[in-house]
Amino acid sequence: MSFHEIRFPAAISRGAQGGPERRTDVVVLGSGFEERNSRWAASRRSYNAGYGIATLDALHAVIAFFEERRGRFHGFRWKDHADWKSSAPGIATTALDQPIGIGDGEALTFQLKKAYGSAHAPFVREIRKPVAGTVKIAVAGAAKTLGTHFTVDTTTGLVTFLEGEAPADEAIVTAGFEFDVPVRFDTDKLDINLSGFASGAIPHIPIVEVRL
């Protein structure tokens, strides 16, 4: 699917409302017991960018961005200010933040990942849109150098070690990074009322995550 490697204005997305969504079917039996089925293996995030628009200039920037994306047609990057890096928001990233694989002496390519939870049923999310210049890699605790030991494809989230640099057998590969969410507009129409906007009304500008 068509995707533009450009980030939605971060100053506007900071004020947006939204987050992850799950799809769970719950059936209550005649006995009162429940049967539950999770229809999605991974969550899907959605946002309303309208909550981040405070000025007419910001509104104009969103209209321009919407037009260039052709509405729902082209995807783009979105910074989720509540969840945008391998560590907690208030903690600096390190190359030891997230395990992304175990070496076998031959494998050169590893997908960036982020784990949520640890004790009961941790969810591992594949990170497809890392931010350029932020990816840090370590093998068995030893930091590696971008360009010398590995490269990163910021359009896919794939880390590739150079020839001769494959992680040794059983060596744990870890990573630290910042990332964006791949999204698109979830509408082909922006319904904007300037008189209402001047009175404090919030325009509805839905954004939805896309699976890549």
Short mmCIF file of C-alpha atoms in Angstrom, two decimals:
data_model
loop_
_atom_site.label_atom_id
_atom_site.label_comp_id
_atom_site.label_asym_id
_atom_site.label_seq_id
_atom_site.Cartn_x
_atom_site.Cartn_y
_atom_site.Cartn_z
CA MET A 1 0.00 0.00 0.00
CA SER A 2 1.13 3.56 -0.69
CA PHE A 3 2.99 5.11 2.24
CA HIS A 4 4.72 8.48 2.58
CA GLU A 5 7.72 8.52 4.92
CA ILE A 6 6.68 11.80 6.52
CA ARG A 7 5.52 12.49 10.06
CA PHE A 8 2.25 14.24 10.89
CA PRO A 9 3.05 17.56 12.64
CA ALA A 10 4.21 16.46 16.10
CA ALA A 11 3.09 19.66 17.80
CA ILE A 12 -0.49 18.80 16.79
CA SER A 13 -0.35 15.07 17.51
CA ARG A 14 0.81 15.90 21.05
CA GLY A 15 -2.69 17.12 21.87
CA ALA A 16 -4.53 14.31 20.07
CA GLN A 17 -6.79 11.80 21.81
CA GLY A 18 -6.53 8.07 21.25
CA GLY A 19 -4.60 4.86 21.87
CA PRO A 20 -4.62 1.08 21.32
CA GLU A 21 -7.78 -0.88 20.59
CA ARG A 22 -8.44 -4.62 20.93
CA ARG A 23 -11.22 -6.68 19.38
CA THR A 24 -12.68 -9.21 21.83
CA ASP A 25 -15.89 -11.22 21.50
CA VAL A 26 -17.57 -11.95 24.84
CA VAL A 27 -20.45 -14.45 25.07
CA VAL A 28 -22.32 -14.72 28.37
CA LEU A 29 -23.71 -18.22 28.80
CA GLY A 30 -27.01 -19.07 30.42
CA SER A 31 -25.11 -20.15 33.53
CA GLY A 32 -23.56 -16.70 33.86
CA PHE A 33 -20.11 -17.89 32.86
CA GLU A 34 -18.34 -16.21 29.96
CA GLU A 35 -16.52 -17.35 26.85
CA ARG A 36 -14.07 -14.87 25.37
CA ASN A 37 -12.29 -14.85 22.05
CA SER A 38 -9.61 -12.39 20.95
CA ARG A 39 -10.14 -11.70 17.24
CA TRP A 40 -6.96 -9.65 16.76
CA ALA A 41 -3.49 -10.98 17.55
CA ALA A 42 -2.22 -7.40 17.79
CA SER A 43 -3.83 -4.18 18.94
CA ARG A 44 -4.63 -1.37 16.51
CA ARG A 45 -4.24 2.28 17.44
CA SER A 46 -6.57 5.11 16.51
CA TYR A 47 -6.54 8.82 17.28
CA ASN A 48 -8.51 12.03 16.83
CA ALA A 49 -6.09 14.69 15.65
CA GLY A 50 -8.72 17.40 16.14
CA TYR A 51 -7.92 17.65 19.86
CA GLY A 52 -4.43 18.90 19.00
CA ILE A 53 -5.57 21.81 16.83
CA ALA A 54 -5.56 25.06 18.78
CA THR A 55 -5.07 27.72 16.07
CA LEU A 56 -6.19 28.42 12.52
CA ASP A 57 -2.58 28.03 11.38
CA ALA A 58 -2.50 24.52 12.85
CA LEU A 59 -5.81 23.75 11.14
CA HIS A 60 -4.40 25.00 7.84
CA ALA A 61 -1.33 22.74 8.28
CA VAL A 62 -3.59 19.72 8.80
CA ILE A 63 -5.65 20.57 5.71
CA ALA A 64 -2.46 20.79 3.63
CA PHE A 65 -1.23 17.49 5.06
CA PHE A 66 -4.62 15.86 4.38
CA GLU A 67 -4.66 17.07 0.77
CA GLU A 68 -1.12 15.86 0.08
CA ARG A 69 -2.02 12.42 1.47
CA ARG A 70 -5.16 12.41 -0.75
CA GLY A 71 -7.35 11.66 2.25
CA ARG A 72 -7.23 7.96 3.13
CA PHE A 73 -5.07 7.01 0.16
CA HIS A 74 -1.48 7.49 1.41
CA GLY A 75 -0.26 6.36 4.81
CA PHE A 76 2.15 8.40 6.93
CA ARG A 77 4.02 8.46 10.23
CA TRP A 78 2.45 9.47 13.53
CA LYS A 79 4.19 10.17 16.85
CA ASP A 80 2.21 8.73 19.75
CA HIS A 81 3.44 10.92 22.59
CA ALA A 82 2.39 8.33 25.18
CA ASP A 83 4.34 5.49 23.53
CA TRP A 84 7.16 6.48 21.18
CA LYS A 85 10.33 4.73 22.26
CA SER A 86 11.77 1.46 23.55
CA SER A 87 11.85 2.71 27.15
CA ALA A 88 9.32 4.56 29.27
CA PRO A 89 8.73 8.15 28.05
CA GLY A 90 10.73 9.70 30.88
CA ILE A 91 13.72 7.37 30.61
CA ALA A 92 16.53 7.65 28.06
CA THR A 93 16.81 4.76 25.61
CA THR A 94 19.74 2.35 25.77
CA ALA A 95 20.90 -0.49 23.55
CA LEU A 96 19.73 -2.93 26.24
CA ASP A 97 16.06 -1.88 26.30
CA GLN A 98 14.39 -4.59 24.21
CA PRO A 99 15.47 -8.12 23.19
CA ILE A 100 14.92 -8.54 19.45
CA GLY A 101 16.46 -11.95 18.82
CA ILE A 102 19.04 -14.62 19.61
CA GLY A 103 22.05 -15.18 17.41
CA ASP A 104 22.92 -18.48 15.74
CA GLY A 105 26.21 -17.46 14.18
CA GLU A 106 24.61 -17.04 10.75
CA ALA A 107 21.47 -14.86 10.93
CA LEU A 108 22.14 -11.26 9.93
CA THR A 109 18.67 -9.69 9.99
CA PHE A 110 16.47 -8.96 13.03
CA GLN A 111 13.14 -7.13 13.33
CA LEU A 112 12.87 -4.34 15.90
CA LYS A 113 10.34 -5.23 18.60
CA LYS A 114 8.89 -3.85 21.81
CA ALA A 115 7.49 -6.00 24.61
CA TYR A 116 4.54 -4.93 26.80
CA GLY A 117 4.24 -6.67 30.17
CA SER A 118 6.36 -9.51 31.45
CA ALA A 119 4.73 -11.72 34.07
CA HIS A 120 1.55 -13.23 32.61
CA ALA A 121 1.05 -12.82 28.86
CA PRO A 122 3.50 -10.30 27.44
CA PHE A 123 2.60 -8.82 24.07
CA VAL A 124 5.43 -8.32 21.59
CA ARG A 125 4.86 -5.59 19.02
CA GLU A 126 6.88 -5.40 15.82
CA ILE A 127 8.26 -1.92 15.22
CA ARG A 128 8.13 -1.03 11.53
CA LYS A 129 8.88 2.70 11.58
CA PRO A 130 11.92 3.52 13.74
CA VAL A 131 13.10 7.12 13.74
CA ALA A 132 16.34 7.65 11.82
CA GLY A 133 19.41 8.14 13.99
CA THR A 134 17.86 6.73 17.17
CA VAL A 135 18.47 2.98 16.86
CA LYS A 136 21.05 1.49 19.24
CA ILE A 137 22.07 -2.17 19.09
CA ALA A 138 23.95 -4.46 21.47
CA VAL A 139 24.95 -8.12 21.21
CA ALA A 140 25.47 -10.01 24.46
CA GLY A 141 25.54 -6.62 26.20
CA ALA A 142 28.25 -5.12 23.98
CA ALA A 143 27.21 -2.01 22.05
CA LYS A 144 27.54 -2.08 18.27
CA THR A 145 28.16 0.83 15.91
CA LEU A 146 25.79 1.87 13.14
CA GLY A 147 27.50 1.61 9.76
CA THR A 148 30.41 -0.41 11.17
CA HIS A 149 28.55 -3.41 12.54
CA PHE A 150 24.95 -2.98 11.36
CA THR A 151 22.50 -0.97 9.27
CA VAL A 152 18.86 -0.07 9.87
CA ASP A 153 16.03 0.19 7.35
CA THR A 154 13.83 2.90 8.82
CA THR A 155 10.99 2.00 6.43
CA THR A 156 10.67 -1.58 7.73
CA GLY A 157 12.36 -1.70 11.14
CA LEU A 158 14.84 -4.37 9.99
CA VAL A 159 18.30 -4.38 11.54
CA THR A 160 20.92 -6.04 9.32
CA PHE A 161 24.39 -6.93 10.55
CA LEU A 162 27.21 -6.59 8.03
CA GLU A 163 29.00 -9.64 6.67
CA GLY A 164 31.30 -11.07 9.31
CA GLU A 165 29.30 -9.41 12.13
CA ALA A 166 26.57 -12.07 12.64
CA PRO A 167 25.73 -12.43 16.36
CA ALA A 168 27.31 -15.55 17.85
CA ASP A 169 25.29 -18.63 18.75
CA GLU A 170 22.99 -17.96 21.75
CA ALA A 171 24.04 -14.28 21.92
CA ILE A 172 21.09 -12.08 22.85
CA VAL A 173 20.53 -9.14 20.49
CA THR A 174 18.98 -6.08 22.13
CA ALA A 175 17.92 -2.66 20.88
CA GLY A 176 16.91 0.82 21.94
CA PHE A 177 15.07 3.19 19.63
CA GLU A 178 12.43 5.81 19.02
CA PHE A 179 9.59 5.01 16.63
CA ASP A 180 6.48 6.26 14.85
CA VAL A 181 3.16 4.54 14.23
CA PRO A 182 2.23 3.88 10.58
CA VAL A 183 -1.22 5.42 10.09
CA ARG A 184 -3.62 6.94 7.57
CA PHE A 185 -6.55 9.32 7.75
CA ASP A 186 -9.76 7.40 8.43
CA THR A 187 -11.88 9.79 6.40
CA ASP A 188 -11.91 11.28 2.92
CA LYS A 189 -13.71 14.39 4.12
CA LEU A 190 -12.74 17.11 6.59
CA ASP A 191 -15.92 18.73 7.88
CA ILE A 192 -14.72 22.03 9.35
CA ASN A 193 -16.93 24.76 10.78
CA LEU A 194 -14.88 27.92 11.35
CA SER A 195 -17.53 29.61 13.47
CA GLY A 196 -17.70 26.56 15.69
CA PHE A 197 -13.91 26.34 15.80
CA ALA A 198 -13.73 29.94 17.01
CA SER A 199 -16.16 29.02 19.80
CA GLY A 200 -14.05 26.10 20.96
CA ALA A 201 -15.58 23.25 18.93
CA ILE A 202 -13.14 20.44 18.17
CA PRO A 203 -13.00 19.23 14.54
CA HIS A 204 -13.20 15.46 14.12
CA ILE A 205 -10.10 14.25 12.27
CA PRO A 206 -9.82 10.47 12.69
CA ILE A 207 -6.48 8.71 12.29
CA VAL A 208 -6.10 4.90 12.25
CA GLU A 209 -3.07 2.62 12.37
CA VAL A 210 -2.28 0.54 9.28
CA ARG A 211 -0.74 -2.90 9.35
CA LEU A 212 2.39 -3.25 7.22
#
